[in-house]
Amino acid sequence: EWYMKAFETHPWAEWRFGIDGSPETSNIYRINQNSKKLFDIMLKSTKILKPRRTHWSYIIFSYNEDYIETAKQIAKENNIILHIIKSSRFDKNNFYKPKNKNNYIESAIKYR
C-alpha cells in the first residue's frame, strides 16, 4: 500500500528495483529480500508511474544467468528499463560466479 501511494503521489519519479533474476531466486544473493513481493510491486509501478520510470537492476550470477532473456522479455512487455550488471566480485571457486565468461568481468583494476 505504501508503494502504491508513493507511485501515485510522484508519478514522474524514477524507481530502481534490485532484483537479481527471477522472483524465486533473487533472494539468494539479496538476503532477506521478499523477491516475489518486490517483483510484483515493480510490475505494478509500471501501471501508475509515467512511461519508462521503472528501472530493474539485475546483477548476473550463476543461478540467474539463464534467466536473462526472460528478464529482457518481461522488461520489454512492461516498459521497464533493464540494467544488466556484470560483476568481478567473485573468488575462483565462488558459488555466485557465472558459468559463462561473457557474464562477468574477469578482473577489476585494483588501486593501492
N, CA and C of each residue as an Amber inpcrd file, in Angstrom:
protein
   336
   0.8290000  -1.1920000   0.0000000   0.0000000   0.0000000   0.0000000
   0.8740000   1.2560000   0.0000000   1.9530000   1.2320000   0.7870000
   2.8510000   2.3910000   0.8550000   3.4310000   2.6990000  -0.5200000
   3.8690000   1.6630000  -1.2320000   4.4570000   1.8640000  -2.5590000
   3.4440000   2.4810000  -3.5180000   2.2390000   1.9580000  -3.5360000
   1.2220000   2.4620000  -4.4560000   0.9420000   3.9420000  -4.2010000
   0.8820000   4.3040000  -2.9350000   0.6460000   5.7050000  -2.5800000
   1.8230000   6.5730000  -3.0440000   3.0400000   6.0700000  -2.8670000
   4.2330000   6.8070000  -3.3130000   4.2340000   6.9600000  -4.8340000
   3.8800000   5.9010000  -5.5640000   3.8330000   5.9700000  -7.0290000
   2.8100000   7.0070000  -7.4890000   1.6340000   6.9940000  -6.8650000
   0.5710000   7.9210000  -7.2470000   0.9250000   9.3600000  -6.9040000
   1.6060000   9.5560000  -5.7780000   1.9780000  10.8980000  -5.3450000
   3.0520000  11.5050000  -6.2390000   3.9650000  10.6710000  -6.7260000
   5.0880000  11.1490000  -7.5420000   5.2220000  10.3010000  -8.8160000
   4.2860000  10.4470000  -9.7610000   4.3100000   9.5910000 -10.9540000
   5.4940000   9.8320000 -11.8870000   6.1870000  10.9510000 -11.7310000
   7.3550000  11.2330000 -12.5760000   8.6600000  10.7980000 -11.9220000
   8.5860000  10.3130000 -10.6980000   9.7940000   9.8240000 -10.0160000
  10.3040000   8.5680000 -10.7220000  11.5840000   8.3280000 -10.6420000
  12.1590000   7.1040000 -11.1920000  12.4450000   6.1530000 -10.0410000
  12.0800000   4.8940000 -10.2340000  12.2720000   3.8650000  -9.2160000
  13.2050000   2.7960000  -9.7510000  14.1540000   2.3810000  -8.9250000
  15.0890000   1.3220000  -9.3060000  14.9010000   0.1510000  -8.3470000
  14.6340000  -1.0090000  -8.9230000  14.4280000  -2.2310000  -8.1450000
  15.6040000  -3.1670000  -8.3580000  16.2380000  -3.6060000  -7.2860000
  17.3540000  -4.5440000  -7.3440000  16.8500000  -5.9630000  -7.1990000
  16.5630000  -6.5810000  -8.3360000  16.0500000  -7.9510000  -8.3430000
  16.9520000  -8.7580000  -9.2620000  17.7570000  -9.6200000  -8.6830000
  18.7570000 -10.3730000  -9.4360000  18.1930000 -11.7090000  -9.9000000
  17.5170000 -11.6810000 -11.0330000  16.9450000 -12.9080000 -11.5670000
  15.4590000 -12.9680000 -11.3550000  14.9600000 -14.1670000 -11.2560000
  13.5190000 -14.3690000 -11.1030000  13.0820000 -14.0180000  -9.6810000
  11.7900000 -13.8110000  -9.4860000  11.2960000 -13.5290000  -8.1340000
  11.5760000 -14.6690000  -7.1570000  11.7870000 -15.8620000  -7.6930000
  12.0510000 -17.0240000  -6.8360000  13.5210000 -17.1520000  -6.4410000
  14.4230000 -16.4680000  -7.1620000  15.8570000 -16.6630000  -6.8970000
  16.6190000 -15.4250000  -6.4360000  16.0610000 -14.2460000  -6.6000000
  16.7930000 -13.0210000  -6.2660000  17.2770000 -12.9940000  -4.8200000
  16.4900000 -13.5600000  -3.9260000  16.8590000 -13.5170000  -2.5050000
  18.0390000 -14.4280000  -2.1540000  18.5470000 -15.1920000  -3.1080000
  19.7590000 -15.9960000  -2.8410000  20.9180000 -15.0610000  -2.5320000
  21.0480000 -13.9860000  -3.3180000  22.1110000 -13.0050000  -3.0860000
  21.6260000 -11.8800000  -2.1740000  20.4360000 -11.4250000  -2.4150000
  19.8700000 -10.3160000  -1.6270000  19.1350000 -10.9040000  -0.4280000
  19.9140000 -11.1920000   0.5910000  19.4240000 -11.8590000   1.7970000
  18.2720000 -11.0650000   2.4190000  17.2430000 -11.7820000   2.8220000
  16.0440000 -11.2310000   3.4740000  15.1740000 -10.3900000   2.5510000
  15.4450000 -10.4060000   1.2620000  14.5780000  -9.6990000   0.3250000
  13.3460000 -10.5600000   0.0430000  12.1900000  -9.9600000   0.1080000
  10.9720000 -10.6540000  -0.3050000  10.8510000 -10.4180000  -1.8110000
  11.5400000 -11.2270000  -2.5750000  11.6830000 -11.0140000  -4.0180000
  10.3560000 -11.0690000  -4.7650000   9.5000000 -11.9920000  -4.3860000
   8.2040000 -12.1000000  -5.0670000   7.3760000 -10.8380000  -4.8700000
   7.3530000 -10.3440000  -3.6450000   6.6040000  -9.1270000  -3.3430000
   7.2000000  -7.9380000  -4.0930000   8.5180000  -7.8040000  -4.0670000
   9.1830000  -6.6800000  -4.7300000   8.9830000  -6.7360000  -6.2500000
   9.0360000  -7.9340000  -6.8160000   8.8110000  -8.1070000  -8.2460000
   7.3940000  -7.6540000  -8.6070000   6.4230000  -8.0500000  -7.7980000
   5.0320000  -7.6590000  -8.0220000   4.8780000  -6.1410000  -7.9280000
   5.5350000  -5.5330000  -6.9500000   5.4720000  -4.0780000  -6.7890000
   6.1090000  -3.3950000  -8.0000000   7.2280000  -3.9570000  -8.4880000
   7.8810000  -3.3810000  -9.6630000   6.9200000  -3.3910000 -10.8570000
   6.2450000  -4.5100000 -11.0760000   5.3010000  -4.5880000 -12.1880000
   4.1320000  -3.6230000 -11.9980000   3.6370000  -3.4990000 -10.7770000
   2.5340000  -2.5720000 -10.5060000   2.9570000  -1.1250000 -10.7190000
   4.2210000  -0.8180000 -10.4590000   4.6940000   0.5580000 -10.6240000
   4.5380000   1.0300000 -12.0650000   4.6440000   0.1120000 -13.0140000
   4.5570000   0.4910000 -14.4240000   3.1440000   0.8990000 -14.8230000
   2.1650000   0.5290000 -14.0320000   0.7780000   0.9020000 -14.3100000
   0.4410000   2.2850000 -13.7620000   1.2620000   2.7690000 -12.8220000
   0.9810000   4.0410000 -12.1510000   1.9710000   5.1250000 -12.5710000
   3.2530000   4.7740000 -12.6260000   4.2710000   5.7510000 -12.9860000
   4.1790000   6.1080000 -14.4620000   4.6840000   7.2780000 -14.7930000
   4.7460000   7.6750000 -16.1970000   5.6780000   6.7060000 -16.9250000
   5.5310000   6.5740000 -18.2480000   6.3380000   5.5920000 -19.0000000
   7.8420000   5.7400000 -18.7850000   8.4890000   4.5910000 -18.7460000
   9.9430000   4.4680000 -18.6520000  10.5050000   5.0930000 -17.3710000
   9.7860000   4.9530000 -16.2690000  10.2450000   5.4790000 -14.9770000
  10.6460000   4.3530000 -14.0340000  10.4350000   3.1130000 -14.4440000
  10.7720000   1.9600000 -13.6190000  12.0500000   1.3280000 -14.1530000
  13.0320000   1.1540000 -13.2720000  14.3140000   0.5560000 -13.6270000
  14.4850000  -0.7560000 -12.8600000  15.0440000  -1.7480000 -13.5330000
  15.3020000  -3.0600000 -12.9330000  16.7990000  -3.3100000 -13.0020000
  17.4530000  -3.3050000 -11.8500000  18.8850000  -3.6150000 -11.7600000
  19.0500000  -5.1070000 -11.5130000  19.8400000  -5.7460000 -12.3690000
  19.9500000  -7.2080000 -12.3810000  21.4280000  -7.5850000 -12.4480000
  22.0000000  -7.9830000 -11.3320000  23.3940000  -8.4410000 -11.3100000
  23.4120000  -9.9000000 -11.7490000  24.3130000 -10.2300000 -12.6740000
  24.3840000 -11.5980000 -13.1890000  25.1610000 -12.4920000 -12.2240000
  24.5470000 -13.6220000 -11.8710000  25.1650000 -14.6430000 -11.0370000
  24.9710000 -16.0070000 -11.6920000  25.6060000 -17.0120000 -11.1330000
  25.4770000 -18.3720000 -11.6820000  24.0350000 -18.8590000 -11.6690000
  23.2880000 -18.4910000 -10.6500000  21.9300000 -19.0000000 -10.5040000
  20.9010000 -18.2400000 -11.3350000  21.2910000 -17.1110000 -11.9620000
  20.2990000 -16.3440000 -12.7180000  20.7130000 -16.0410000 -14.1530000
  21.8800000 -16.5220000 -14.5870000  22.3390000 -16.1630000 -15.9280000
  21.4630000 -16.7630000 -17.0270000  20.7620000 -17.8400000 -16.7330000
  19.8680000 -18.4330000 -17.7290000  18.5090000 -17.7360000 -17.7930000
  18.2850000 -16.7810000 -16.9220000  17.0030000 -16.0740000 -16.8490000
  17.0610000 -14.7160000 -17.5600000  18.2250000 -14.3400000 -18.0710000
  18.4130000 -13.0050000 -18.6480000  17.4530000 -12.7420000 -19.8050000
  17.3110000 -13.6800000 -20.7140000  16.4140000 -13.4710000 -21.8630000
  14.9670000 -13.3120000 -21.4020000  14.5670000 -14.0590000 -20.3940000
  13.2190000 -13.9240000 -19.8340000  13.0530000 -12.5360000 -19.2210000
  14.0700000 -12.0850000 -18.4940000  14.0260000 -10.7540000 -17.8830000
  13.9050000  -9.6710000 -18.9580000  14.6310000  -9.8280000 -20.0400000
  14.5490000  -8.8580000 -21.1450000  13.1300000  -8.8020000 -21.7030000
  12.5110000  -9.9560000 -21.8430000  11.1440000 -10.0160000 -22.3780000
  10.1550000  -9.3780000 -21.4050000  10.2930000  -9.6710000 -20.1240000
   9.4200000  -9.0760000 -19.1000000   9.5720000  -7.5610000 -19.1090000
  10.8180000  -7.0970000 -19.1730000  11.0800000  -5.6570000 -19.1890000
  10.4530000  -5.0080000 -20.4230000  10.6210000  -5.6290000 -21.5690000
  10.0590000  -5.0940000 -22.8080000   8.5330000  -5.0280000 -22.7400000
   7.9100000  -6.0960000 -22.2820000   6.4510000  -6.1570000 -22.2030000
   5.8640000  -5.1580000 -21.2110000   6.6510000  -4.7770000 -20.2050000
   6.1540000  -3.9000000 -19.1460000   6.7540000  -2.5000000 -19.1670000
   7.4910000  -2.1880000 -20.2490000   8.0800000  -0.8570000 -20.3990000
   9.0170000  -0.5040000 -19.2340000   9.8320000  -1.4770000 -18.8390000
  10.8020000  -1.3230000 -17.7540000  12.1970000  -1.1810000 -18.3630000
  12.9990000  -0.3000000 -17.8150000  14.3830000  -0.1640000 -18.2520000
  15.2070000  -1.1800000 -17.4720000  15.7700000  -2.1410000 -18.1830000
  16.5250000  -3.2270000 -17.5630000  18.0140000  -2.9210000 -17.6080000
  18.6650000  -2.9730000 -16.4440000  20.1060000  -2.7600000 -16.3400000
  20.7470000  -4.1040000 -15.9880000  21.3990000  -4.7230000 -16.9640000
  22.1090000  -5.9780000 -16.7390000  23.5130000  -5.6140000 -16.2620000
  23.8940000  -6.1110000 -15.1030000  25.1500000  -5.7070000 -14.4740000
  26.0830000  -6.9050000 -14.3410000  27.2600000  -6.7760000 -14.9380000
  28.2930000  -7.8030000 -14.7910000  29.1440000  -7.4260000 -13.5860000
  29.6310000  -8.4160000 -12.8740000  30.4330000  -8.1780000 -11.6740000
  31.7930000  -8.8430000 -11.7970000  32.7210000  -8.3840000 -10.9900000
  34.0450000  -9.0160000 -10.8970000  34.3020000  -9.5010000  -9.4730000
  33.3180000  -9.3930000  -8.6300000  33.4880000  -9.7330000  -7.2130000
  33.2440000 -11.2070000  -6.9360000  34.1150000 -12.0430000  -7.4890000
  33.9930000 -13.4750000  -7.2930000  35.3470000 -14.0610000  -6.9280000
  35.3370000 -15.0100000  -6.0180000  36.5330000 -15.8040000  -5.7680000
  36.5970000 -16.8680000  -6.8540000  37.7220000 -17.5410000  -7.0000000
  37.8670000 -18.5450000  -8.0580000  36.8230000 -19.6530000  -7.9640000
  36.4640000 -20.0730000  -6.7760000  35.5040000 -21.1550000  -6.6040000
  34.1720000 -20.6700000  -6.0310000  33.8630000 -19.4240000  -6.2910000
  32.6710000 -18.8120000  -5.7250000  31.3940000 -19.3710000  -6.3420000
  30.4360000 -19.6940000  -5.5070000  29.1330000 -20.1990000  -5.9260000
  28.4160000 -19.2240000  -6.8570000  28.6120000 -17.9300000  -6.6490000
  27.8890000 -16.9140000  -7.4030000  28.4520000 -16.6590000  -8.8000000
  29.6740000 -17.0480000  -9.0570000  30.3250000 -16.7290000 -10.3360000
  29.6040000 -17.4050000 -11.4990000  29.1820000 -16.6130000 -12.5000000
  28.5020000 -17.1950000 -13.6610000  29.3940000 -18.1940000 -14.3970000
  28.7510000 -19.1610000 -15.0200000  29.4910000 -20.1770000 -15.7800000
  29.9650000 -19.6220000 -17.1210000  29.1750000 -18.7460000 -17.7120000
  29.5100000 -18.1430000 -18.9930000  30.4500000 -16.9560000 -18.7760000
  31.6380000 -17.0100000 -19.3660000  32.6330000 -15.9450000 -19.1840000
  32.1510000 -14.5850000 -19.6870000  31.1840000 -14.5820000 -20.5840000
  30.6480000 -13.3100000 -21.0790000  29.7510000 -12.6190000 -20.0580000
  29.4250000 -13.3090000 -18.9760000  28.5090000 -12.7660000 -17.9810000
  29.1910000 -12.2120000 -16.7350000  30.5020000 -12.1040000 -16.7580000
  31.2030000 -11.4800000 -15.6350000  32.4630000 -10.7910000 -16.1280000
  33.0150000  -9.9690000 -15.2770000  34.2560000  -9.2690000 -15.5740000
  35.3830000 -10.0780000 -14.9660000  36.3630000 -10.4090000 -15.7780000
  37.4510000 -11.2920000 -15.3280000  38.1890000 -10.7300000 -14.1160000
  38.5580000  -9.4680000 -14.1900000  39.2400000  -8.8510000 -13.0420000
  39.0090000  -7.3580000 -13.0790000  39.0370000  -6.7770000 -11.9390000
  38.8720000  -5.3410000 -11.8380000  40.2280000  -4.6950000 -11.6120000
  40.3520000  -3.4600000 -12.0010000  41.5940000  -2.7390000 -11.7530000
  41.6380000  -2.4170000 -10.2560000  42.7470000  -2.7660000  -9.6500000
  42.8830000  -2.5040000  -8.2170000  43.8590000  -1.3500000  -8.0100000
  43.4360000  -0.3870000  -7.2420000  44.2720000   0.7580000  -6.9300000
  44.7570000   0.6390000  -5.5050000  45.9980000   0.9190000  -5.3120000
  46.5480000   0.8610000  -3.9520000  47.2060000   2.1610000  -3.6050000
